[in-house]
Coordinates of C-alpha atoms and ligand atoms in Angstrom, one line a residue:
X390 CA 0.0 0.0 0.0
X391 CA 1.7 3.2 -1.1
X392 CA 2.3 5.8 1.8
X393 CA -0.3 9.0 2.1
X394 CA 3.0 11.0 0.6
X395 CA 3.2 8.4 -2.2
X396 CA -0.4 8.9 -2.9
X397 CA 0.4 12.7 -3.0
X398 CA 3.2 13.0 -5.5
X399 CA 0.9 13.9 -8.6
X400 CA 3.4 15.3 -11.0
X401 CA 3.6 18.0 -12.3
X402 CA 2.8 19.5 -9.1
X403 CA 2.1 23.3 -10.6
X404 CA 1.4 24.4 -14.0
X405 CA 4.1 26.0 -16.5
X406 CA 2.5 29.1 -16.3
X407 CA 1.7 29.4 -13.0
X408 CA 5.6 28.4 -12.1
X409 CA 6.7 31.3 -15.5
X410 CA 4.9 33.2 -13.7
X411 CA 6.2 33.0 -10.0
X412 CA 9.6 33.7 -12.0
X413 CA 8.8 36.7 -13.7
X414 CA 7.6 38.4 -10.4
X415 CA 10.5 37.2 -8.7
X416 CA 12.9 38.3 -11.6
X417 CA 11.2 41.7 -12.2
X418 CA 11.1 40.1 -15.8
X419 CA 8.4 41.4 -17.9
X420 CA 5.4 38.6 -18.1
X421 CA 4.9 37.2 -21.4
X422 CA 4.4 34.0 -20.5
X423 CA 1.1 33.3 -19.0
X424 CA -1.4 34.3 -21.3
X425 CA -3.4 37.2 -20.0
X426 CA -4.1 40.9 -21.4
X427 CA -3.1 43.9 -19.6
X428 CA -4.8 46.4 -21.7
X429 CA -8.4 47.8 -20.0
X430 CA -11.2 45.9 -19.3
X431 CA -14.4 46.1 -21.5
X432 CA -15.9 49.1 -19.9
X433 CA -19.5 47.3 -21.0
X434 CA -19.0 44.6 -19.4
X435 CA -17.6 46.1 -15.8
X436 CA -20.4 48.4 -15.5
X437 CA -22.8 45.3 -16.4
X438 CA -21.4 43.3 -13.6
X439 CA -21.2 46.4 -11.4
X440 CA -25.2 46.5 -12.1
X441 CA -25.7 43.0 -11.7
X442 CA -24.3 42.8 -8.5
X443 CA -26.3 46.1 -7.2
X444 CA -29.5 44.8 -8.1
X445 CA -30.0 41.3 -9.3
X446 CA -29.9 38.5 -6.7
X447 CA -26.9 37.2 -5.5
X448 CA -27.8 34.0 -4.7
X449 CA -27.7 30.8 -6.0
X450 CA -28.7 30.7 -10.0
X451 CA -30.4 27.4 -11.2
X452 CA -28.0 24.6 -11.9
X453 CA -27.6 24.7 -15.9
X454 CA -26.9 28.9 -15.7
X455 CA -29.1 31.5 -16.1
X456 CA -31.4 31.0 -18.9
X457 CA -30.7 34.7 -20.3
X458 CA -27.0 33.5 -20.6
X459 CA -27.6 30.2 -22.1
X460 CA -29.9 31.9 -25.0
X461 CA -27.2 34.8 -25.1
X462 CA -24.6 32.3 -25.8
X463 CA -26.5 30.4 -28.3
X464 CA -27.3 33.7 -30.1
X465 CA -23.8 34.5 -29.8
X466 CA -23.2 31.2 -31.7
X467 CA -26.0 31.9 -34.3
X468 CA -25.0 35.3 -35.1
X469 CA -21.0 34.7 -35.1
X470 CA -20.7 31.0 -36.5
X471 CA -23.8 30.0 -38.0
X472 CA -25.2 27.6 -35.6
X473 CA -28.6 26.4 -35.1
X474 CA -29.1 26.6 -30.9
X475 CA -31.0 26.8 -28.3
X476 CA -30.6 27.1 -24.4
X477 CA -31.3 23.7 -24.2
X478 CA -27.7 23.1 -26.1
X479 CA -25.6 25.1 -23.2
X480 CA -24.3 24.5 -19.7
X481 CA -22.5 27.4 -17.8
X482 CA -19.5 26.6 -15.9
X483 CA -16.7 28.2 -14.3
X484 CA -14.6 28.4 -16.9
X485 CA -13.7 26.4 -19.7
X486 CA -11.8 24.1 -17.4
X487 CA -14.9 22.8 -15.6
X488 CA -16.2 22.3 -18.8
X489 CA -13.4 20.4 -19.8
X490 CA -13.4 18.4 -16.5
X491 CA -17.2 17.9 -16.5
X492 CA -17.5 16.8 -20.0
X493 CA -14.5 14.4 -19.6
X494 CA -15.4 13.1 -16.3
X495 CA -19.3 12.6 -18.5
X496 CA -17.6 11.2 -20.9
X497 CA -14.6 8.6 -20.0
X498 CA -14.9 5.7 -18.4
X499 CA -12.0 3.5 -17.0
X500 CA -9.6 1.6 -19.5
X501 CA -10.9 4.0 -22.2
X502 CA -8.3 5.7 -24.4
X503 CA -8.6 8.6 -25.3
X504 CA -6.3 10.7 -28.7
X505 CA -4.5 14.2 -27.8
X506 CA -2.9 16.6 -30.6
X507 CA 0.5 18.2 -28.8
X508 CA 1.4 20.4 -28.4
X509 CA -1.8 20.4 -26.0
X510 CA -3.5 22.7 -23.3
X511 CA -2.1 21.1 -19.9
X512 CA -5.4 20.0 -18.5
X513 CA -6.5 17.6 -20.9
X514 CA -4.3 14.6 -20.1
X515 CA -4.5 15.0 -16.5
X516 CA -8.5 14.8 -16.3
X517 CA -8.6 12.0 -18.5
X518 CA -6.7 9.9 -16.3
X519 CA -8.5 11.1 -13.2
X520 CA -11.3 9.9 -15.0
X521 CA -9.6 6.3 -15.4
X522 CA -8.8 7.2 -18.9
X523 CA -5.3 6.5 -20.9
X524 CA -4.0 8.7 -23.8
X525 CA -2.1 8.4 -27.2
X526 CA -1.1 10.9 -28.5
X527 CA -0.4 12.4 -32.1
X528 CA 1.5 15.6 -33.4
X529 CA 1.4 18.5 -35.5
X530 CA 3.6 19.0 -37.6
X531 CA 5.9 21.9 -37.4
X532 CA 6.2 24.5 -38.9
X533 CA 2.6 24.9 -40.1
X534 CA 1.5 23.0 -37.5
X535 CA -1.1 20.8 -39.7
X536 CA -3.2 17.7 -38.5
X537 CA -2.4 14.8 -40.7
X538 CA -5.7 13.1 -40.8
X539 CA -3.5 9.8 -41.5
X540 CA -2.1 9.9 -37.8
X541 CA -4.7 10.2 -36.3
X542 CA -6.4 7.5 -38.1
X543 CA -3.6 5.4 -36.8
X544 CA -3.8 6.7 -33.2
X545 CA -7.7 4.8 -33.4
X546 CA -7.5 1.4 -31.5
X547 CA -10.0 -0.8 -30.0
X548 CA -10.1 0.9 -26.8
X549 CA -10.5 4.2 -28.3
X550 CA -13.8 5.9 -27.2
X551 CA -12.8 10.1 -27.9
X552 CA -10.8 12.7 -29.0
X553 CA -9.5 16.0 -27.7
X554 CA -9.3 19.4 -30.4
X555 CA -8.2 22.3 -29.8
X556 CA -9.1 24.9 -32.4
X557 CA -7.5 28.1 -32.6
X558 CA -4.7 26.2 -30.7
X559 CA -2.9 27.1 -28.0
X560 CA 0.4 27.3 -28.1
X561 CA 0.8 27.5 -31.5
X562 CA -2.2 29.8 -32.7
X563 CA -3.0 27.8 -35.8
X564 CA -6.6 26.7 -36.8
X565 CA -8.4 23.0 -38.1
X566 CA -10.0 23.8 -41.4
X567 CA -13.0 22.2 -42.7
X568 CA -11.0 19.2 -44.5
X569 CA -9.4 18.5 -41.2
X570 CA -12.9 18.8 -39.3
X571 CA -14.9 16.7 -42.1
X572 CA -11.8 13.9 -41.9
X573 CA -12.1 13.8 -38.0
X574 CA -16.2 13.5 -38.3
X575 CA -15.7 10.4 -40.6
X576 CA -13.4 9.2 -38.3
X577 CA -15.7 9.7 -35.2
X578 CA -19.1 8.3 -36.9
X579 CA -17.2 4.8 -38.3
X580 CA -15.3 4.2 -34.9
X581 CA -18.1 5.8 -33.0
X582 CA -16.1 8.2 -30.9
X583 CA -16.9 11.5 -29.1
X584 CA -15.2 14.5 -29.6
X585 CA -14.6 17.5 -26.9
X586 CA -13.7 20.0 -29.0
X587 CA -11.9 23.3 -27.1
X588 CA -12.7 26.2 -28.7
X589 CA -12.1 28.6 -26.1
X590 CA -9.8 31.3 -28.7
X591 CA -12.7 31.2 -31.1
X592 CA -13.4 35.2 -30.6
X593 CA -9.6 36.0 -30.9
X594 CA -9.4 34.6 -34.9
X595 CA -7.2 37.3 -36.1
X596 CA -6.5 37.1 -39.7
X597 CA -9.8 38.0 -40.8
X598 CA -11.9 34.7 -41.1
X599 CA -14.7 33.7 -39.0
X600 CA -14.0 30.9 -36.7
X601 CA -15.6 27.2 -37.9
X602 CA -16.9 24.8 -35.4
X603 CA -16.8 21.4 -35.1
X604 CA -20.5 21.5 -34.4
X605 CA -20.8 22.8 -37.8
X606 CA -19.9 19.5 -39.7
X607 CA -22.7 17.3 -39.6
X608 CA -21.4 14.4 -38.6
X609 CA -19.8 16.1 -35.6
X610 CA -23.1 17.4 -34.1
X611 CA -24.6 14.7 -32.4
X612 CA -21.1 13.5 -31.0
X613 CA -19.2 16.7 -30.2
X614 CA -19.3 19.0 -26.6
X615 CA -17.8 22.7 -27.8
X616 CA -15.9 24.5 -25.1
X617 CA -16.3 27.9 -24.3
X618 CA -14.7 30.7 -22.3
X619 CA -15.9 34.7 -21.6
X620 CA -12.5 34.5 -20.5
X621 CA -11.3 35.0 -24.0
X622 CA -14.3 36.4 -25.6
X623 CA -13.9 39.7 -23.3
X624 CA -10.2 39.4 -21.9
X625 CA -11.0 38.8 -18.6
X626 CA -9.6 35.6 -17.8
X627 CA -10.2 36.3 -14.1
X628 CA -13.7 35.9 -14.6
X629 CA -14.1 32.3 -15.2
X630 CA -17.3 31.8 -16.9
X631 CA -17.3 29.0 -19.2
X632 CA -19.7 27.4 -21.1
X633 CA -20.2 23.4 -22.6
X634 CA -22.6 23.3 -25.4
X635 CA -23.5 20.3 -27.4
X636 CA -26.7 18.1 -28.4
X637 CA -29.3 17.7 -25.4
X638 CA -28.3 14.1 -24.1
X639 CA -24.5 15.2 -24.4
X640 CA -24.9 18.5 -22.4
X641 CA -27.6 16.8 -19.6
X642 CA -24.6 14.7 -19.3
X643 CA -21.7 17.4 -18.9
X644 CA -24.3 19.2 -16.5
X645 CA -24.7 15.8 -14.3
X646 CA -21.0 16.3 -13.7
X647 CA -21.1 20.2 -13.3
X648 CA -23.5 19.5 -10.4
X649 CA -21.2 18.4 -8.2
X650 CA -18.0 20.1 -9.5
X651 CA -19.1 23.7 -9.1
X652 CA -23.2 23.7 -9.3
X653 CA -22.9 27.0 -10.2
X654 CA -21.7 30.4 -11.4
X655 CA -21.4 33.7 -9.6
X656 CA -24.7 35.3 -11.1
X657 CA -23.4 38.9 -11.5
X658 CA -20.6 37.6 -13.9
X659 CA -23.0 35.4 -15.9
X660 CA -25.7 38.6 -15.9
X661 CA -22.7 40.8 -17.1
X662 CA -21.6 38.1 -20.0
X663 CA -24.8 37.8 -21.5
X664 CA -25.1 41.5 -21.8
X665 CA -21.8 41.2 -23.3
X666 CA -22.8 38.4 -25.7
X667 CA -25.3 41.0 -27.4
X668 CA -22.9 43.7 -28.3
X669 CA -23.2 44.3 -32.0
X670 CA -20.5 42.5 -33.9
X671 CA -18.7 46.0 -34.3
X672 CA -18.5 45.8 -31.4
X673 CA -16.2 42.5 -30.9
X674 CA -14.2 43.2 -34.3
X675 CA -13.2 46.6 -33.0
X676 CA -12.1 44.3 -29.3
X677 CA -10.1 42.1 -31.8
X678 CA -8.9 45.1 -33.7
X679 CA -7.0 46.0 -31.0
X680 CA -5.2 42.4 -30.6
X681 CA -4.4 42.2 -34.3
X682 CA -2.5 46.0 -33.5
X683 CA -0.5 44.7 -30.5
X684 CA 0.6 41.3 -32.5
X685 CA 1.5 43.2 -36.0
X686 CA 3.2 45.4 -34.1
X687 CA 5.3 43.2 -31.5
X688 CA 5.7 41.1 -34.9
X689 CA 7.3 43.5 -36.8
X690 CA 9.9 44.3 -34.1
X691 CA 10.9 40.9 -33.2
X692 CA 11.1 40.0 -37.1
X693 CA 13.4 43.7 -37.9
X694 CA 15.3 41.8 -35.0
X695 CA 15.9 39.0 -36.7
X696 CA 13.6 36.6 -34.7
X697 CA 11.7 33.9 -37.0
X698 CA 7.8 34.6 -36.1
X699 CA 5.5 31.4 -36.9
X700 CA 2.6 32.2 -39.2
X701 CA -1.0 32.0 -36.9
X702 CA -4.3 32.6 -37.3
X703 CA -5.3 33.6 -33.9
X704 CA -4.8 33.5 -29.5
X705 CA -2.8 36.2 -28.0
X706 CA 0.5 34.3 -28.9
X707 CA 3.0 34.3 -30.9
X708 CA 5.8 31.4 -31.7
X709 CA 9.2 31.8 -32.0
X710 CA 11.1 29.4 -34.3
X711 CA 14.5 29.4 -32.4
X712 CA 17.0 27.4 -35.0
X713 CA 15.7 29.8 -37.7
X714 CA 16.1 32.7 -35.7
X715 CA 20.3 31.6 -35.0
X716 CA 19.4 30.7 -31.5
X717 CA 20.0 27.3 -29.6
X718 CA 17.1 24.9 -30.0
X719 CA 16.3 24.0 -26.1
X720 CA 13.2 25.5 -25.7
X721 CA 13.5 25.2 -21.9
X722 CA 17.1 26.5 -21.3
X723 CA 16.3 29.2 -24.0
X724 CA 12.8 30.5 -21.6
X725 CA 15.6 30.7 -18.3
X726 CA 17.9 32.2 -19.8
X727 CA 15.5 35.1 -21.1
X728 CA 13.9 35.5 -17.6
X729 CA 17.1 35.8 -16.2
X730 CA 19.5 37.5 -18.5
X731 CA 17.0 39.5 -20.3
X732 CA 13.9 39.6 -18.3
X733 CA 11.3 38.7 -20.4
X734 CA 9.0 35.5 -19.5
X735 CA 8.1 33.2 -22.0
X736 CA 6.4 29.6 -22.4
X737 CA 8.6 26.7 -23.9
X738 CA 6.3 25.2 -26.4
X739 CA 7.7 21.5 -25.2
X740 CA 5.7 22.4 -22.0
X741 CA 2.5 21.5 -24.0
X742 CA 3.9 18.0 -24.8
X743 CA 3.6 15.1 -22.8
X744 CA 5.9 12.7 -25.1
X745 CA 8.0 13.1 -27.9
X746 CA 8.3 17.2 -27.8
X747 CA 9.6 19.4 -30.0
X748 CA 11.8 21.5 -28.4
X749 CA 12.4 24.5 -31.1
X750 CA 9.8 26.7 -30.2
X751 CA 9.0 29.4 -27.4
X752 CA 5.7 31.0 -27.1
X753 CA 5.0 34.6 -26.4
X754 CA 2.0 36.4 -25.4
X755 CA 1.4 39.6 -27.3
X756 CA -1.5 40.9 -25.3
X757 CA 0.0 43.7 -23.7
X758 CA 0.3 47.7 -24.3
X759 CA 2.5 49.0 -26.5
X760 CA 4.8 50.4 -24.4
X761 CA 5.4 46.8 -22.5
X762 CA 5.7 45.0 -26.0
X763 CA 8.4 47.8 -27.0
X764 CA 10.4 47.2 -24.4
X765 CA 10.0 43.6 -24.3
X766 CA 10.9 43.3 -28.1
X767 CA 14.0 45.3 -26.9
X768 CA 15.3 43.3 -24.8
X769 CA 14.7 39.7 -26.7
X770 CA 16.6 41.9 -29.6
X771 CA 20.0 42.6 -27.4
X772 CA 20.0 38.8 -25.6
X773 CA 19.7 37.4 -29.4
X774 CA 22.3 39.8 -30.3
X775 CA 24.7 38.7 -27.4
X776 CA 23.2 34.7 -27.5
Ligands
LIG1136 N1 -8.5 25.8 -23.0 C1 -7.5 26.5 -23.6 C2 -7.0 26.0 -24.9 C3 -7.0 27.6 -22.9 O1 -6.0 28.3 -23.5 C4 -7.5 28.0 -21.7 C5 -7.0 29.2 -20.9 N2 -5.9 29.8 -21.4 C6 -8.6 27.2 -21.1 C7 -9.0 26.1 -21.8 C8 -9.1 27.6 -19.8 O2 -10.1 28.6 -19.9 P1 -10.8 29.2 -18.6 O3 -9.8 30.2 -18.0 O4 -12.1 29.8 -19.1 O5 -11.0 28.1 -17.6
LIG1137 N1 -4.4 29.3 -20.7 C1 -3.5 30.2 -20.2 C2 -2.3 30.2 -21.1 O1 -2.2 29.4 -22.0 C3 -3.1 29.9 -18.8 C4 -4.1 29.3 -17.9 C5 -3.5 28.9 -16.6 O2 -2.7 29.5 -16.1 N2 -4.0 27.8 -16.1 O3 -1.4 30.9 -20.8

C-alpha cells in the first residue's frame, strides 16, 4: 500500500505558467508567459457586472446557468458561426476548465483511451486519467502545425472511445480547417467516438476569417461537446465563466458532472456576460482590432530583430522558431535564460507535450500595451544579439 506522501506525488505539481509566472515576479522580468491581457477591461462589461451585482440577486442561480445566458450564448453562436441553438444546447461553468473536467469526467470511463494533438493545453491529459482514462497521443507537424488526418487515423485502437481538439490552438495559434474537421467526423461516426472539442480562442481569430466549429460538420453534431470561455471572448480571464454546449443528451450529461463540481456560477458575472454576448459585432471586431494592432506590431519588431515569427491565425500568442532565428534549439534552457539575463518570461512550447516534444519553439504572449511589447521586443533583440 503506497504511503499518504506516495499517494500525494501527482506530478507536475504546478502548471508552466503558473511556475513562469512565479519567476517573472521574482525576476522583475516582464510577463509574457502566461497568457493574459493587460490592456483595460471592456468598460461594458464592468459596468454590467457592477449593475448586476447592485440589483440582481446574488444567490444561488439554477444549476444549468441563467437561462438569459444560455440563449445569449446560443445567439452569440448563431450570429457569429452560424449555428442552429438553443438554451437547451448550453451548460455554464466556471470556466472552460470545468467544462473540460465535466464533460470528460461525462464522458470517459475507466480503460478507455482517449487521442491528444501536442502540443496540447495542460489540462486535458490530467482529467482523462483522473477519469480512469489512458491517452495516445499524435502531433502536428511543425512548422505549419497541420493535422495529418492519417495519424490520427492510426492513433484509433480498439479501446479508443474520444478525442480532444483544440481549435485556434494554444500554443501554437493555428486553426483546423474544414477538411481537417470533415476527416475527423468520418473518423468519429465509423469508430463511434466522441469529440470535446476546445474552442475557447474562437473570438480571438485574427486574420480576418470567422471561426468554424466542429459543431458545424454534420457528422460532428450529435457527437461533439464545444468548449467555451468569456475569459477569452472579453479578456477577462479572471472571470471564469465558461460554457459546454452540445446536443441535449450530451450536455444533460456534462451538467450531471457540473453538479457536483461547481453547481454554479457567480450570477453577477453570468448577468454581465450575457449582456456582453449581445454587443453588436462592431462591437467585438473593434475588441479584436486592438489584438491584431499589439501582434502586428510586436511582430514586426521581433522579425526587424531577426527573430523567426511562426505564421498563426489567432490567440494572444505568438511562436518563436528558435533554430531559424540563429538561437540554440532547447526551448527550456532558452525560456531561463531570457527571464534571467534579459527579463522577459516566455512559455517553452515542449511544455505543452507530454511525449516526444519538439523542443524549437517558445511561445509569447502579445496581449500587452505598447509600451510593454516595446520594451519587451527590446530586450529579446540585445539577448539574441549577445546569444
Ligand atoms: N483551453 C484552452 C486552450 C486555454 O487556452 C484555456 C485558458 N488559457 C482554457 C481552456 C481555460 O479557460 P478558462 O480560463 O475559461 O478556464
Ligand atoms: N491558458 C493560459 C495560457 O495558456 C493559462 C491558464 C492557466 O494559467 N492555467 O497561458
Amino acid at each position: 500500500m503506497p504511503s499518504l506522501a506516495e499517494r500525494l506525488a501527482v506530478p507536475p505539481v504546478t502548471t508552466v505558467f503558473e511556475r513562469m509566472s512565479a519567476l517573472a515576479r521574482e525576476t522583475g522580468a516582464i510577463n509574457l508567459g502566461q497568457g493574459f491581457p493587460d490592456l483595460p477591461d471592456p468598460p461594458e462589461l464592468i459596468a454590467a457586472a457592477q449593475r448586476a451585482l447592485a440589483q440582481r440577486s446574488n444567490q444561488y442561480p439554477p444549476m444549468r446557468g441563467l437561462p438569459d445566458l444560455r440563449r445569449a450564448v446560443a445567439g452569440w453562436y448563431a450570429q457569429h458561426q452560424g449555428l442552429a441553438l438553443d438554451e437547451g444546447n448550453v451548460v455554464i461553468t466556471s470556466g472552460a476548465t470545468e467544462a473540460l473536467a465535466a464533460a470528460l469526467l461525462a464522458l470517459v470511463r475507466p480503460g478507455d483511451e482517449v487521442v491528444l494533438v501536442q502540443p496540447c493545453y495542460d489540462a486535458y491529459q490530467p482529467l482523462i486519467e483522473r477519469a480512469g482514462g489512458t491517452v495516445r497521443f499524435v502531433n502536428l507537424a511543425p512548422p505549419l502545425w497541420t493535422l495529418d488526418p492519417a495519424a490520427l487515423t492510426a492513433a484509433i485502437g480498439p479501446n479508443t472511445r474520444g478525442i480532444v481538439l483544440n481549435t485556434p490552438n494554444n500554443p501554437v495559434g493555428t486553426v483546423l480547417d474544414r477538411a481537417a474537421l470533415e476527416a475527423v467526423g468520418a473518423l468519429s461516426r465509423d469508430h463511434d467516438l466522441w469529440l470535446v472539442c476546445d474552442e475557447v480562442w474562437e473570438g480571438m481569430i485574427l486574420d480576418g476569417n470567422a471561426h468554424l466549429s466542429a459543431l458545424a460538420i454534420p457528422a460532428l453534431a450529435d457527437r461533439t461537446v464545444k468548449i467555451g470561455s468569456a475569459g477569452k471572448i472579453f479578456s477577462l480571464t479572471g472571470w471564469k465563466v465558461g460554457w459546454a454546449v452540445a446536443a441535449p443528451p450530451l450536455v444533460a450529461a456534462v451538467a450531471a458532472r457540473h453538479q457536483f463540481l461547481t453547481f454554479t456560477t457567480a450570477p453577477a458575472l453570468q448577468w454581465a456576460v450575457a449582456e456582453g454576448l449581445t454587443l453588436p459585432p462592431e462591437w467585438h471586431a473593434a475588441h479584436r482590432a486592438r489584438y491584431i494592432q499589439a501582434r502586428d506590431a510586436f511582430v514586426a519588431a521581433l522579425t526587424l530583430a531577426g527573430f523567426h515569427v511562426l505564421p498563426a491565425a489567432g490567440t494572444w500568442f505568438v511562436t518563436i522558431d528558435l533554430a531559424a532565428s540563429a538561437l540554440p534549439p532547447d526551448d527550456q534552457a532558452v525560456a531561463l535564460r531570457l527571464v534571467h539575463e534579459a527579463g522577459v518570461a516566455a512559455i517553452p512550447v515542449s511544455a505543452f507535450y507530454a511525449e516526444r516534444p519538439e523542443r524549437g519553439f517558445l511561445r509569447l504572449c502579445f496581449a500587452k500595451d505598447d509600451d510593454t511589447l516595446a520594451l519587451a521586443a527590446d530586450r529579446l533583440a540585445a539577448f539574441r544579439r549577445q546569444a
